[in-house]
PDB file of C-alpha atoms in Angstrom:
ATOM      1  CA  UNK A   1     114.549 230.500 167.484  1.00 61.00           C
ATOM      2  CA  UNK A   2     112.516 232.231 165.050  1.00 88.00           C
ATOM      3  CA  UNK A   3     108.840 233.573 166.190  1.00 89.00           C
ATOM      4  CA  UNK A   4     106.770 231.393 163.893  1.00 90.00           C
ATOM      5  CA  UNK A   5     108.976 228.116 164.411  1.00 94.00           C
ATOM      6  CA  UNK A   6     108.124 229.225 168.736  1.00 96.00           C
ATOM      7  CA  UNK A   7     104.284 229.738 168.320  1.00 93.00           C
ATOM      8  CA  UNK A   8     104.476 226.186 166.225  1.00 94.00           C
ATOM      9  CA  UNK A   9     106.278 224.550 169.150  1.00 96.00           C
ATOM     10  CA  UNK A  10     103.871 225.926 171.376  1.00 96.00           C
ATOM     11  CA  UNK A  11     100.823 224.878 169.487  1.00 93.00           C
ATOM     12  CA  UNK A  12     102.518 221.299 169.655  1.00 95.00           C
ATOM     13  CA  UNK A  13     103.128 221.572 173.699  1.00 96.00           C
ATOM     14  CA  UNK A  14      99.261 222.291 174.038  1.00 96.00           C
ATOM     15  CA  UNK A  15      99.468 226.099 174.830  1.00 97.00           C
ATOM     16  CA  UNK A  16      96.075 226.822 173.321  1.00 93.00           C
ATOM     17  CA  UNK A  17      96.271 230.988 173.594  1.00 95.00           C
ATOM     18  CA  UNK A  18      99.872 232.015 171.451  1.00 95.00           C
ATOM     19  CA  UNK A  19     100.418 236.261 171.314  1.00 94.00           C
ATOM     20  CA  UNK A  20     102.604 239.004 171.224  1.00 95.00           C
ATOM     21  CA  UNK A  21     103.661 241.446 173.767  1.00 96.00           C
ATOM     22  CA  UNK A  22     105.265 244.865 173.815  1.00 98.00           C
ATOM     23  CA  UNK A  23     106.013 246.344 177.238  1.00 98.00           C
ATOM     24  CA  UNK A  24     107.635 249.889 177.742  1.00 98.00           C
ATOM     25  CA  UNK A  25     109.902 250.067 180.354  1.00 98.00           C
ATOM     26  CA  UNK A  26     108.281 249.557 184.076  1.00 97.00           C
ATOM     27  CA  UNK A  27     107.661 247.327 186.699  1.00 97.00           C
ATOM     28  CA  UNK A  28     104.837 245.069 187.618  1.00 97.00           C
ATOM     29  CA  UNK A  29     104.242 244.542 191.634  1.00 97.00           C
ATOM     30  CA  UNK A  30     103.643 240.978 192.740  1.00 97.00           C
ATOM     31  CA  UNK A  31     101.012 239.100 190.518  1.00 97.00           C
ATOM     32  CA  UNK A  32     100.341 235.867 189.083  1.00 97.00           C
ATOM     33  CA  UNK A  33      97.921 233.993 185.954  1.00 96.00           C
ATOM     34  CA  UNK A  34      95.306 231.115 186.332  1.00 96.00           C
ATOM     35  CA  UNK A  35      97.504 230.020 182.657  1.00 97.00           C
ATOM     36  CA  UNK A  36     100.702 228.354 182.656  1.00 98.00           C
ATOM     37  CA  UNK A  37     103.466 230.546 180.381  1.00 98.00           C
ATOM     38  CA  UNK A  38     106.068 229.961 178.139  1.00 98.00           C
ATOM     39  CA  UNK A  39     107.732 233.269 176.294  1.00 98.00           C
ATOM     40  CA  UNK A  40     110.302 233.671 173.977  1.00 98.00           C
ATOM     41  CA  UNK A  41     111.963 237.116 174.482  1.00 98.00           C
ATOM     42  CA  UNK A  42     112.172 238.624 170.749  1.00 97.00           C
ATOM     43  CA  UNK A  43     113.529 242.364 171.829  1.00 97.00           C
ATOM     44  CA  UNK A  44     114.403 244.128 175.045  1.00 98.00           C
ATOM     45  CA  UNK A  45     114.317 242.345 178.500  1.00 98.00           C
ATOM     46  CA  UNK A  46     112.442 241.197 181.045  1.00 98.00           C
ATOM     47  CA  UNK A  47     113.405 240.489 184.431  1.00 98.00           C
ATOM     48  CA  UNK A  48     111.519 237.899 186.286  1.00 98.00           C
ATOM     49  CA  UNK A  49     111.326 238.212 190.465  1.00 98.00           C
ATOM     50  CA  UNK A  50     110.196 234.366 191.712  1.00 97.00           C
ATOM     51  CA  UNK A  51     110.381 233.833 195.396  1.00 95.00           C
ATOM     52  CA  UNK A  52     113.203 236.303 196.017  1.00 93.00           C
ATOM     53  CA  UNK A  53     115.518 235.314 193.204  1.00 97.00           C
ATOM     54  CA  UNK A  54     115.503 237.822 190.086  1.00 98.00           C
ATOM     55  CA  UNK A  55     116.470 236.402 186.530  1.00 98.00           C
ATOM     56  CA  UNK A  56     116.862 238.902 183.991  1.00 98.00           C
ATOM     57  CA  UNK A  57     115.688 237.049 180.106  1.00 98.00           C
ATOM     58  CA  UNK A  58     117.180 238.803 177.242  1.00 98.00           C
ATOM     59  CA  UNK A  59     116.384 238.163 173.073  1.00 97.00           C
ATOM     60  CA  UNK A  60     116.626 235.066 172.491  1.00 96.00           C
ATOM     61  CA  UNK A  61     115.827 233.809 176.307  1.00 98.00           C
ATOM     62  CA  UNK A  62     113.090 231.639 176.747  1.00 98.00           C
ATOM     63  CA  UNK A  63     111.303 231.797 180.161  1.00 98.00           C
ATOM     64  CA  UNK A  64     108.336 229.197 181.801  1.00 98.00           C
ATOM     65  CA  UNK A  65     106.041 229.778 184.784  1.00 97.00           C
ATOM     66  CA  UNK A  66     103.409 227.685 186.258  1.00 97.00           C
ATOM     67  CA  UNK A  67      99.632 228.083 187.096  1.00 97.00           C
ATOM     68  CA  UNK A  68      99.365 230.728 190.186  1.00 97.00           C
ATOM     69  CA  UNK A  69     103.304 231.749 190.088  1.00 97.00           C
ATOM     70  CA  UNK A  70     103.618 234.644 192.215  1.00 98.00           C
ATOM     71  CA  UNK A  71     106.102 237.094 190.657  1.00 98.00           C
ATOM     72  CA  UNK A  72     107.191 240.611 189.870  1.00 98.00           C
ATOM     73  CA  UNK A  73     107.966 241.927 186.145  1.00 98.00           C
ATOM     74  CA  UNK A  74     110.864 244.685 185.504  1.00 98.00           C
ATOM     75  CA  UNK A  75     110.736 245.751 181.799  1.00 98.00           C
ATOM     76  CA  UNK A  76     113.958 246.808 180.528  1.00 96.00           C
ATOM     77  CA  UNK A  77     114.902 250.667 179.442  1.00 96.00           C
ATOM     78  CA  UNK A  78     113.660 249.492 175.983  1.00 96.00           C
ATOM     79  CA  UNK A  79     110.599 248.095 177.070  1.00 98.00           C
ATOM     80  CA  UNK A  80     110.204 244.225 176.108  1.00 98.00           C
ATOM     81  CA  UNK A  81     108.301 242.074 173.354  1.00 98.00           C
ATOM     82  CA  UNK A  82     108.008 238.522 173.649  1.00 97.00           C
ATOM     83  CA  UNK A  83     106.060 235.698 172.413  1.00 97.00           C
ATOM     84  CA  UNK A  84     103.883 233.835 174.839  1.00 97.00           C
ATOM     85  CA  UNK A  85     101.808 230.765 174.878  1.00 97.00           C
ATOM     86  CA  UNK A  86      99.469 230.613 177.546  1.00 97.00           C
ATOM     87  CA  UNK A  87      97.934 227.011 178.723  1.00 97.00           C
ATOM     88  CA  UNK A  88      94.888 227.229 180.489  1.00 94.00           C
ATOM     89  CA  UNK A  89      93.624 224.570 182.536  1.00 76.00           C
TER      90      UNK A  89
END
């Protein structure tokens, strides 16, 4: 799915915050977001760690989380970009 075709489908699901992010390569300890997330993975990977099961997204992945998901974030050796659209409340 192209980038502008993903923020438009976003817009229409209600995410009201749509952005780009590059990564370099790293992890992210344990976290979560007050916004519920929906990313389409554009270059590089991400690997996702959600309650002990790790899911590794790769370009053309798309990946969802809700409100107050507690996860880890592995960036690939390249480092990751995605679009995401963030829904708050």
């Amino acid at each position: 799915m192209q980038q502008e075709a993903f923020a438009r489908q976003l817009a229409a699901e209600g995410y009201d915050e749509v952005v780009t992010n590059t990564r370099p390569a790293g992890e992210v300890p344990v976290h979560n977001h007050p916004f519920a997330v929906k990313a389409l993975v554009v270059q590089g990977d991400i690997t996702l760690g959600v309650d002990g099961k790790h899911t590794t997204y790769g370009v053309g992945d798309v990946f969802t989380m809700a409100p107050g998901c507690m996860h880890t974030e592995q960036y690939g050796a390249r480092g990751v970009t995605y679009v995401v659209g963030r829904k708050h409340g």
